[in-house]
PDB file of C-alpha atoms in Angstrom:
ATOM      1  CA  UNK I   6       0.000   0.000   0.000  1.00 65.00           C
ATOM      2  CA  UNK I   7       2.755   2.427   0.967  1.00 68.00           C
ATOM      3  CA  UNK I   8       4.581   2.193  -2.342  1.00 72.00           C
ATOM      4  CA  UNK I   9       1.446   2.388  -4.523  1.00 71.00           C
ATOM      5  CA  UNK I  10      -0.619   5.020  -2.686  1.00 77.00           C
ATOM      6  CA  UNK I  11       1.567   8.030  -3.608  1.00 79.00           C
ATOM      7  CA  UNK I  12       1.200   7.165  -7.297  1.00 68.00           C
ATOM      8  CA  UNK I  13      -2.556   6.813  -6.918  1.00 70.00           C
ATOM      9  CA  UNK I  14      -2.596  10.222  -5.226  1.00 77.00           C
ATOM     10  CA  UNK I  15      -0.881  11.608  -8.326  1.00 76.00           C
ATOM     11  CA  UNK I  16      -3.611   9.983 -10.430  1.00 74.00           C
ATOM     12  CA  UNK I  17      -6.270  11.611  -8.267  1.00 77.00           C
ATOM     13  CA  UNK I  18      -4.572  14.983  -8.612  1.00 82.00           C
ATOM     14  CA  UNK I  19      -4.485  14.467 -12.384  1.00 78.00           C
ATOM     15  CA  UNK I  20      -8.228  13.819 -12.316  1.00 77.00           C
ATOM     16  CA  UNK I  21      -8.713  17.105 -10.496  1.00 80.00           C
ATOM     17  CA  UNK I  22      -6.670  18.931 -13.154  1.00 85.00           C
ATOM     18  CA  UNK I  23      -8.589  17.168 -15.933  1.00 80.00           C
ATOM     19  CA  UNK I  24     -11.996  18.029 -14.450  1.00 81.00           C
ATOM     20  CA  UNK I  25     -10.874  21.634 -14.014  1.00 82.00           C
ATOM     21  CA  UNK I  26      -9.810  21.817 -17.679  1.00 80.00           C
ATOM     22  CA  UNK I  27     -13.103  20.266 -18.776  1.00 77.00           C
ATOM     23  CA  UNK I  28     -14.996  22.803 -16.717  1.00 77.00           C
ATOM     24  CA  UNK I  29     -12.958  25.769 -17.974  1.00 75.00           C
ATOM     25  CA  UNK I  30     -13.346  24.924 -21.640  1.00 73.00           C
ATOM     26  CA  UNK I  31     -16.885  23.534 -21.617  1.00 70.00           C
ATOM     27  CA  UNK I  32     -18.385  26.939 -22.392  1.00 68.00           C
ATOM     28  CA  UNK I  33     -16.330  27.099 -25.601  1.00 66.00           C
ATOM     29  CA  UNK I  34     -17.870  23.838 -26.791  1.00 67.00           C
ATOM     30  CA  UNK I  35     -21.461  24.905 -26.153  1.00 61.00           C
ATOM     31  CA  UNK I  36     -21.904  25.975 -29.775  1.00 58.00           C
ATOM     32  CA  UNK I  37     -20.260  22.807 -31.087  1.00 73.00           C
ATOM     33  CA  UNK I  38     -21.533  20.144 -28.710  1.00 76.00           C
ATOM     34  CA  UNK I  39     -20.553  17.323 -31.044  1.00 80.00           C
ATOM     35  CA  UNK I  40     -16.890  18.023 -30.239  1.00 83.00           C
ATOM     36  CA  UNK I  41     -17.546  17.608 -26.524  1.00 83.00           C
ATOM     37  CA  UNK I  42     -19.106  14.220 -27.192  1.00 84.00           C
ATOM     38  CA  UNK I  43     -15.750  12.874 -28.390  1.00 88.00           C
ATOM     39  CA  UNK I  44     -13.619  14.050 -25.458  1.00 88.00           C
ATOM     40  CA  UNK I  45     -13.899  10.679 -23.641  1.00 88.00           C
ATOM     41  CA  UNK I  46     -12.834   8.824 -26.803  1.00 90.00           C
ATOM     42  CA  UNK I  47      -9.722  10.920 -27.319  1.00 93.00           C
ATOM     43  CA  UNK I  48      -8.735  10.696 -23.647  1.00 91.00           C
ATOM     44  CA  UNK I  49      -9.344   6.950 -23.378  1.00 90.00           C
ATOM     45  CA  UNK I  50      -7.533   6.077 -26.589  1.00 92.00           C
ATOM     46  CA  UNK I  51      -4.548   8.210 -25.632  1.00 92.00           C
ATOM     47  CA  UNK I  52      -4.444   6.696 -22.161  1.00 90.00           C
ATOM     48  CA  UNK I  53      -4.704   3.125 -23.377  1.00 89.00           C
ATOM     49  CA  UNK I  54      -2.059   3.659 -26.040  1.00 93.00           C
ATOM     50  CA  UNK I  55       0.348   5.078 -23.468  1.00 93.00           C
ATOM     51  CA  UNK I  56      -0.246   2.251 -21.013  1.00 92.00           C
ATOM     52  CA  UNK I  57       0.294  -0.364 -23.722  1.00 91.00           C
ATOM     53  CA  UNK I  58       3.621   1.203 -24.690  1.00 93.00           C
ATOM     54  CA  UNK I  59       4.612   1.448 -21.057  1.00 93.00           C
ATOM     55  CA  UNK I  60       3.849  -2.202 -20.361  1.00 91.00           C
ATOM     56  CA  UNK I  61       6.042  -3.309 -23.253  1.00 89.00           C
ATOM     57  CA  UNK I  62       8.967  -1.222 -21.993  1.00 89.00           C
ATOM     58  CA  UNK I  63       8.503  -2.342 -18.384  1.00 89.00           C
ATOM     59  CA  UNK I  64       8.585  -5.931 -19.603  1.00 88.00           C
ATOM     60  CA  UNK I  65      11.894  -5.269 -21.371  1.00 86.00           C
ATOM     61  CA  UNK I  66      13.357  -3.601 -18.289  1.00 85.00           C
ATOM     62  CA  UNK I  67      12.246  -6.528 -16.117  1.00 85.00           C
ATOM     63  CA  UNK I  68      13.943  -8.964 -18.512  1.00 81.00           C
ATOM     64  CA  UNK I  69      17.258  -7.664 -17.246  1.00 76.00           C
ATOM     65  CA  UNK I  70      20.311  -5.799 -18.483  1.00 70.00           C
ATOM     66  CA  UNK I  71      20.928  -8.092 -21.446  1.00 59.00           C
ATOM     67  CA  UNK I  72      17.816  -6.764 -23.209  1.00 62.00           C
ATOM     68  CA  UNK I  73      18.259  -3.095 -22.265  1.00 61.00           C
ATOM     69  CA  UNK I  74      20.518  -2.376 -25.216  1.00 64.00           C
ATOM     70  CA  UNK I  75      17.467  -2.438 -27.467  1.00 76.00           C
ATOM     71  CA  UNK I  76      15.546   0.273 -25.575  1.00 79.00           C
ATOM     72  CA  UNK I  77      16.162   2.936 -28.235  1.00 83.00           C
ATOM     73  CA  UNK I  78      14.915   0.672 -30.998  1.00 87.00           C
ATOM     74  CA  UNK I  79      11.899  -0.346 -28.944  1.00 87.00           C
ATOM     75  CA  UNK I  80      11.116   3.300 -28.158  1.00 88.00           C
ATOM     76  CA  UNK I  81      11.164   4.211 -31.870  1.00 91.00           C
ATOM     77  CA  UNK I  82       9.069   1.150 -32.662  1.00 92.00           C
ATOM     78  CA  UNK I  83       6.460   2.244 -30.105  1.00 92.00           C
ATOM     79  CA  UNK I  84       6.346   5.776 -31.523  1.00 93.00           C
ATOM     80  CA  UNK I  85       5.822   4.441 -35.062  1.00 95.00           C
ATOM     81  CA  UNK I  86       3.249   1.923 -33.844  1.00 95.00           C
ATOM     82  CA  UNK I  87       1.400   4.624 -31.900  1.00 94.00           C
ATOM     83  CA  UNK I  88       1.272   6.856 -34.973  1.00 96.00           C
ATOM     84  CA  UNK I  89       0.007   3.996 -37.147  1.00 96.00           C
ATOM     85  CA  UNK I  90      -2.643   3.033 -34.585  1.00 95.00           C
ATOM     86  CA  UNK I  91      -3.566   6.729 -34.287  1.00 95.00           C
ATOM     87  CA  UNK I  92      -3.991   6.937 -38.052  1.00 97.00           C
ATOM     88  CA  UNK I  93      -6.185   3.828 -38.201  1.00 97.00           C
ATOM     89  CA  UNK I  94      -8.287   4.846 -35.191  1.00 96.00           C
ATOM     90  CA  UNK I  95      -8.447   8.428 -36.504  1.00 96.00           C
ATOM     91  CA  UNK I  96      -9.982   7.174 -39.736  1.00 97.00           C
ATOM     92  CA  UNK I  97     -12.444   5.082 -37.739  1.00 96.00           C
ATOM     93  CA  UNK I  98     -13.526   7.959 -35.515  1.00 95.00           C
ATOM     94  CA  UNK I  99     -13.760  10.235 -38.562  1.00 96.00           C
ATOM     95  CA  UNK I 100     -16.251   7.856 -40.160  1.00 96.00           C
ATOM     96  CA  UNK I 101     -18.171   7.349 -36.912  1.00 94.00           C
ATOM     97  CA  UNK I 102     -18.408  11.074 -36.168  1.00 92.00           C
ATOM     98  CA  UNK I 103     -19.824  11.702 -39.643  1.00 92.00           C
ATOM     99  CA  UNK I 104     -22.386   8.932 -39.088  1.00 91.00           C
ATOM    100  CA  UNK I 105     -23.289  10.355 -35.683  1.00 87.00           C
ATOM    101  CA  UNK I 106     -23.757  13.853 -37.095  1.00 86.00           C
ATOM    102  CA  UNK I 107     -25.907  12.421 -39.872  1.00 86.00           C
ATOM    103  CA  UNK I 108     -28.083  10.393 -37.445  1.00 86.00           C
ATOM    104  CA  UNK I 109     -28.477  13.287 -35.044  1.00 78.00           C
ATOM    105  CA  UNK I 110     -27.565  16.551 -36.779  1.00 72.00           C
ATOM    106  CA  UNK I 111     -26.437  19.351 -34.473  1.00 67.00           C
ATOM    107  CA  UNK I 112     -28.995  22.143 -34.282  1.00 66.00           C
ATOM    108  CA  UNK I 113     -26.420  24.869 -34.737  1.00 66.00           C
ATOM    109  CA  UNK I 114     -23.621  23.962 -37.130  1.00 66.00           C
ATOM    110  CA  UNK I 115     -20.712  26.409 -37.149  1.00 67.00           C
ATOM    111  CA  UNK I 116     -18.840  24.534 -39.870  1.00 76.00           C
ATOM    112  CA  UNK I 117     -19.279  21.485 -42.049  1.00 82.00           C
ATOM    113  CA  UNK I 118     -19.556  17.975 -40.571  1.00 87.00           C
ATOM    114  CA  UNK I 119     -16.511  16.979 -42.654  1.00 89.00           C
ATOM    115  CA  UNK I 120     -14.466  19.683 -40.980  1.00 87.00           C
ATOM    116  CA  UNK I 121     -15.639  18.750 -37.485  1.00 88.00           C
ATOM    117  CA  UNK I 122     -14.888  15.082 -38.190  1.00 92.00           C
ATOM    118  CA  UNK I 123     -11.399  16.110 -39.313  1.00 93.00           C
ATOM    119  CA  UNK I 124     -10.840  17.990 -36.045  1.00 92.00           C
ATOM    120  CA  UNK I 125     -11.860  14.905 -34.066  1.00 93.00           C
ATOM    121  CA  UNK I 126      -9.742  12.527 -36.163  1.00 96.00           C
ATOM    122  CA  UNK I 127      -6.637  14.730 -36.102  1.00 96.00           C
ATOM    123  CA  UNK I 128      -6.971  15.162 -32.345  1.00 95.00           C
ATOM    124  CA  UNK I 129      -7.200  11.414 -31.815  1.00 95.00           C
ATOM    125  CA  UNK I 130      -4.185  10.786 -34.063  1.00 97.00           C
ATOM    126  CA  UNK I 131      -2.072  13.367 -32.219  1.00 97.00           C
ATOM    127  CA  UNK I 132      -3.146  12.209 -28.753  1.00 96.00           C
ATOM    128  CA  UNK I 133      -2.374   8.569 -29.532  1.00 95.00           C
ATOM    129  CA  UNK I 134       0.966   9.385 -31.159  1.00 96.00           C
ATOM    130  CA  UNK I 135       2.041  11.490 -28.191  1.00 96.00           C
ATOM    131  CA  UNK I 136       0.825   8.892 -25.711  1.00 95.00           C
ATOM    132  CA  UNK I 137       2.784   6.080 -27.371  1.00 95.00           C
ATOM    133  CA  UNK I 138       6.021   8.033 -27.163  1.00 95.00           C
ATOM    134  CA  UNK I 139       5.394   9.259 -23.654  1.00 95.00           C
ATOM    135  CA  UNK I 140       4.317   5.813 -22.489  1.00 94.00           C
ATOM    136  CA  UNK I 141       7.523   4.346 -23.869  1.00 93.00           C
ATOM    137  CA  UNK I 142       9.902   6.947 -22.429  1.00 93.00           C
ATOM    138  CA  UNK I 143       8.510   7.064 -18.888  1.00 93.00           C
ATOM    139  CA  UNK I 144       9.574   3.538 -17.816  1.00 92.00           C
ATOM    140  CA  UNK I 145      13.064   4.164 -19.178  1.00 89.00           C
ATOM    141  CA  UNK I 146      13.344   7.460 -17.276  1.00 90.00           C
ATOM    142  CA  UNK I 147      11.946   5.983 -14.057  1.00 89.00           C
ATOM    143  CA  UNK I 148      14.335   3.037 -14.265  1.00 88.00           C
ATOM    144  CA  UNK I 149      17.287   5.390 -14.698  1.00 87.00           C
ATOM    145  CA  UNK I 150      16.101   7.352 -11.636  1.00 91.00           C
ATOM    146  CA  UNK I 151      15.996   4.071  -9.677  1.00 89.00           C
ATOM    147  CA  UNK I 152      12.195   4.200  -9.327  1.00 87.00           C
ATOM    148  CA  UNK I 153      10.353   0.951  -9.994  1.00 87.00           C
ATOM    149  CA  UNK I 154       8.679   1.512 -13.389  1.00 87.00           C
ATOM    150  CA  UNK I 155       6.216  -1.333 -12.771  1.00 84.00           C
ATOM    151  CA  UNK I 156       4.664   0.607  -9.888  1.00 81.00           C
ATOM    152  CA  UNK I 157       5.069   4.204 -11.020  1.00 78.00           C
ATOM    153  CA  UNK I 158       4.554   4.114 -14.798  1.00 81.00           C
ATOM    154  CA  UNK I 159       0.811   3.407 -14.946  1.00 82.00           C
ATOM    155  CA  UNK I 160      -0.467   6.182 -12.693  1.00 81.00           C
ATOM    156  CA  UNK I 161       2.034   8.720 -13.996  1.00 81.00           C
ATOM    157  CA  UNK I 162       1.249   7.922 -17.625  1.00 88.00           C
ATOM    158  CA  UNK I 163      -2.512   7.945 -16.986  1.00 86.00           C
ATOM    159  CA  UNK I 164      -2.383  11.418 -15.491  1.00 87.00           C
ATOM    160  CA  UNK I 165      -0.132  12.967 -18.104  1.00 90.00           C
ATOM    161  CA  UNK I 166      -1.906  11.295 -21.022  1.00 91.00           C
ATOM    162  CA  UNK I 167      -5.355  12.379 -19.826  1.00 89.00           C
ATOM    163  CA  UNK I 168      -4.220  15.969 -19.434  1.00 91.00           C
ATOM    164  CA  UNK I 169      -2.211  16.019 -22.662  1.00 94.00           C
ATOM    165  CA  UNK I 170      -5.005  14.373 -24.684  1.00 93.00           C
ATOM    166  CA  UNK I 171      -7.427  16.994 -23.430  1.00 91.00           C
ATOM    167  CA  UNK I 172      -5.018  19.843 -24.170  1.00 92.00           C
ATOM    168  CA  UNK I 173      -4.256  18.430 -27.628  1.00 95.00           C
ATOM    169  CA  UNK I 174      -7.984  18.136 -28.345  1.00 91.00           C
ATOM    170  CA  UNK I 175      -8.697  21.663 -27.175  1.00 88.00           C
ATOM    171  CA  UNK I 176      -5.718  23.127 -29.028  1.00 91.00           C
ATOM    172  CA  UNK I 177      -6.596  21.471 -32.331  1.00 92.00           C
ATOM    173  CA  UNK I 178     -10.290  22.274 -31.919  1.00 86.00           C
ATOM    174  CA  UNK I 179      -9.653  25.926 -31.176  1.00 83.00           C
ATOM    175  CA  UNK I 180      -7.013  26.369 -33.878  1.00 84.00           C
ATOM    176  CA  UNK I 181      -9.097  24.814 -36.618  1.00 78.00           C
ATOM    177  CA  UNK I 182     -12.489  26.130 -35.539  1.00 72.00           C
ATOM    178  CA  UNK I 183     -11.234  29.677 -34.857  1.00 71.00           C
ATOM    179  CA  UNK I 184      -9.651  29.649 -38.307  1.00 72.00           C
ATOM    180  CA  UNK I 185     -13.119  29.102 -39.783  1.00 70.00           C
ATOM    181  CA  UNK I 186     -14.833  31.635 -37.518  1.00 65.00           C
ATOM    182  CA  UNK I 187     -12.072  34.246 -37.685  1.00 61.00           C
TER     183      UNK I 187
END
């Protein structure tokens, strides 16, 4: 309990930051509610991608020093894999968001459904790509700092990936939507 609780406290603090960000930016999404509907998808996919990358690196670290020479290659592999998965999932969420907007059209459309779907897909791609790289680098950094990556990686990655996915989503949404409105 003593070794895991501090990392869970960090996770809780990350949840507080995430809920604060959601609250602060929710008013900006009131005119484009469809974007708010995809926030959980972007956060969950980023978080899961980061955890998967982390688990693979932790497994390599646990295998011992003989396998640590390949960490750089494995890191690059995880970044490429994360980008590829982000591309595939981005295409999937693009198609789904268009279907959702067709089934239940927003009452007030600021821009075209194609454009909104692109914002959602690009956000998912970026969040998953970032999360894969971050999830791969954290266990390596923790191991070098003599902190057990098996205990610390998950909570730390969850917090940072949730916050970064949300910030990526908001940044892309605002940049692309404000470009249309401005």
